[in-house]
Coordinates of C-alpha atoms in Angstrom, one line a residue:
X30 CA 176.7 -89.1 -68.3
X31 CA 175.9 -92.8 -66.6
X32 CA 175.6 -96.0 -68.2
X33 CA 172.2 -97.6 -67.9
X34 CA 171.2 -101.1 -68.2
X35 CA 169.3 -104.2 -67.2
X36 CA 168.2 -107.7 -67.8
X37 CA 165.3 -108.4 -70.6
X38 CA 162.6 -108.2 -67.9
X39 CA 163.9 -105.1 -66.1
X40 CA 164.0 -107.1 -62.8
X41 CA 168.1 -106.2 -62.5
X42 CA 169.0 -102.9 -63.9
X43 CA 172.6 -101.0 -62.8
X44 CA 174.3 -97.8 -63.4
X45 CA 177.6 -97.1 -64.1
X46 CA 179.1 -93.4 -62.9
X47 CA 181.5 -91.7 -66.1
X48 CA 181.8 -91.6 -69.8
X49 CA 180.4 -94.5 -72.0
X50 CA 182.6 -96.9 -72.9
X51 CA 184.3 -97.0 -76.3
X52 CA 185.8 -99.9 -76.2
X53 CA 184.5 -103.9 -75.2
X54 CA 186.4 -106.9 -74.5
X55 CA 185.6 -110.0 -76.1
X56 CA 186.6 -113.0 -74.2
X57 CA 186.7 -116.4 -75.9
X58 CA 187.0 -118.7 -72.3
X59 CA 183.9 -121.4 -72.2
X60 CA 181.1 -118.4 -71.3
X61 CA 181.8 -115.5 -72.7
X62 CA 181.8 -117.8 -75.6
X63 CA 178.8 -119.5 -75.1
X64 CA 177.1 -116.1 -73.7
X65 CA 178.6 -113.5 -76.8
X66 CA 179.9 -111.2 -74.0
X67 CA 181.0 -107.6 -75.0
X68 CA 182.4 -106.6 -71.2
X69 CA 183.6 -103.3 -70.0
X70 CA 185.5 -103.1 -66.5
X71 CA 185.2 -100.5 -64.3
X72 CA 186.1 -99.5 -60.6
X73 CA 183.3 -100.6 -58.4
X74 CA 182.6 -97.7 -56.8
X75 CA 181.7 -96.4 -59.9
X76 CA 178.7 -99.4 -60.1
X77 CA 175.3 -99.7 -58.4
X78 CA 173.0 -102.6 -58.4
X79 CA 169.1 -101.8 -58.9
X80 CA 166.4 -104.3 -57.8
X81 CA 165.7 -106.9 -55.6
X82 CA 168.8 -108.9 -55.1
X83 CA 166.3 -112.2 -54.5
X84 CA 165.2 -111.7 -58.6
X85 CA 169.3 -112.5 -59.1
X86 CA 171.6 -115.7 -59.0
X87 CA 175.5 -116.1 -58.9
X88 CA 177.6 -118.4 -60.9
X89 CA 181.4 -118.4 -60.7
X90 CA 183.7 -120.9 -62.5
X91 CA 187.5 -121.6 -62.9
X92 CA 189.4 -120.1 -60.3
X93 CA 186.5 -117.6 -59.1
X94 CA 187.9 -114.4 -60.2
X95 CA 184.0 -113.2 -61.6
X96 CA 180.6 -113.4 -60.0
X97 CA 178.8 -113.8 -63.1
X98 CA 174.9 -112.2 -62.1
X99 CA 171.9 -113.4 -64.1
X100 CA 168.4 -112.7 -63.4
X101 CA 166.4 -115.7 -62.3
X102 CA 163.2 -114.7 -64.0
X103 CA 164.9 -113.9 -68.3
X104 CA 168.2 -115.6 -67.7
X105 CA 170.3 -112.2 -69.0
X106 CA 173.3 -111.7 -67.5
X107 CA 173.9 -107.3 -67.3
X108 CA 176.7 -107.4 -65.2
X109 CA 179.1 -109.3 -62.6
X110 CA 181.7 -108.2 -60.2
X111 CA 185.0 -109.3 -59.2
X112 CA 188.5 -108.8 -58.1
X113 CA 190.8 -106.7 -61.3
X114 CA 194.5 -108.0 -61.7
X115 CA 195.3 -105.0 -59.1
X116 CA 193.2 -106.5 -56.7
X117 CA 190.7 -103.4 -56.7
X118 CA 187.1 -104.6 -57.0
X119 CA 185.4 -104.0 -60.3
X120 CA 182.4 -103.9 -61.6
X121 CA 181.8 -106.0 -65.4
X122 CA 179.1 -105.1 -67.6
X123 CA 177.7 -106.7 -70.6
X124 CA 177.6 -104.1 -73.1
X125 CA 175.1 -106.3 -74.4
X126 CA 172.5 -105.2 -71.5
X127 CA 173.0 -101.3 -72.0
X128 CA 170.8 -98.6 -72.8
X129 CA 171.8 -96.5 -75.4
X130 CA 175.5 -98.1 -76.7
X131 CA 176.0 -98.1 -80.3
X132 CA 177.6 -101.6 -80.2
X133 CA 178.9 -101.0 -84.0
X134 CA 181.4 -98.1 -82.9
X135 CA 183.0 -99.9 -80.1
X136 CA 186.6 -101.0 -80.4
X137 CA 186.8 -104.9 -80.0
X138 CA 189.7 -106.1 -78.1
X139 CA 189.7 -109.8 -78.2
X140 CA 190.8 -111.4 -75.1
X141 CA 192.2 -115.2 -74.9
X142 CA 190.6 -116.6 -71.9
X143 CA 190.7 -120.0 -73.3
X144 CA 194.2 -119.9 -72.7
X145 CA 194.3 -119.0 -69.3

C-alpha cells in the first residue's frame, strides 16, 4: 500500500510506491536538527511529486548531496531528493508529513550528520 503525504496546506503532496516504512532516521547535522526530521529513503522511482512545482522552493547546504523541498505558502518540508551513497537517486521523506504513520512504532536510527 503507498505512502501518502503533504505539506500543512496540501499545496505539495507525494506518494511513495511499497510497504510503509518501519523504520526513520534521525539525523543530528544543523537541519534535521533545527527541522526534527524523521526521514525514510527510498529509490526514486518509487516517488512522485503532486502539485504545482511553482507552490515549492529548494534549499541545499554542505556539499549538496539533498534538495531539501519546502512549500512556499506553510514552510513544511514533506520530502527532498538526492543522490544515495550508490549514486542511485532517491527520494527522502519526512515521516513527519505522512498520512497515516504511527510515528511511536518506528525504529529510530540516529544518524551523526554533525560529524560529517
Amino acid at each position: 500500500m503507498p505512502v501518502t503525504g503533504s505539506c500543512h496546506c496540501g499545496k505539495m503532496s507525494y506518494t511513495l510506491e511499497g510497504d510503509a516504512p518501519t523504520a526513520a532516521l534521525a539525523c543530528n547535522c544543523s537541519i534535521c536538527r533545527r527541522k526534527g526530521y524523521l526521514l525514510h529513503f527510498a529509490p526514486a522511482e518509487q516517488f512522485t511529486a503532486h502539485g504545482d512545482p511553482d507552490a515549492t522552493t529548494i534549499y541545499q547546504f554542505n556539499r549538496h548531496n539533498i534538495r531539501h523541498t519546502f512549500c512556499k505558502t506553510c514552510g513544511c518540508a514533506p520530502y527532498g531528493g538526492g543522490t544515495g551513497p550508490d549514486g542511485k537517486a532517491m527520494a527522502a521523506i519526512n515521516l513527519r508529513c505522512a498520512d497515516d504513520i504511527d510515528l511511536d512504532s518506528l525504529t529510530i536510527h540516529k544518524f551523526d550528520g554533525a560529524s560529517l
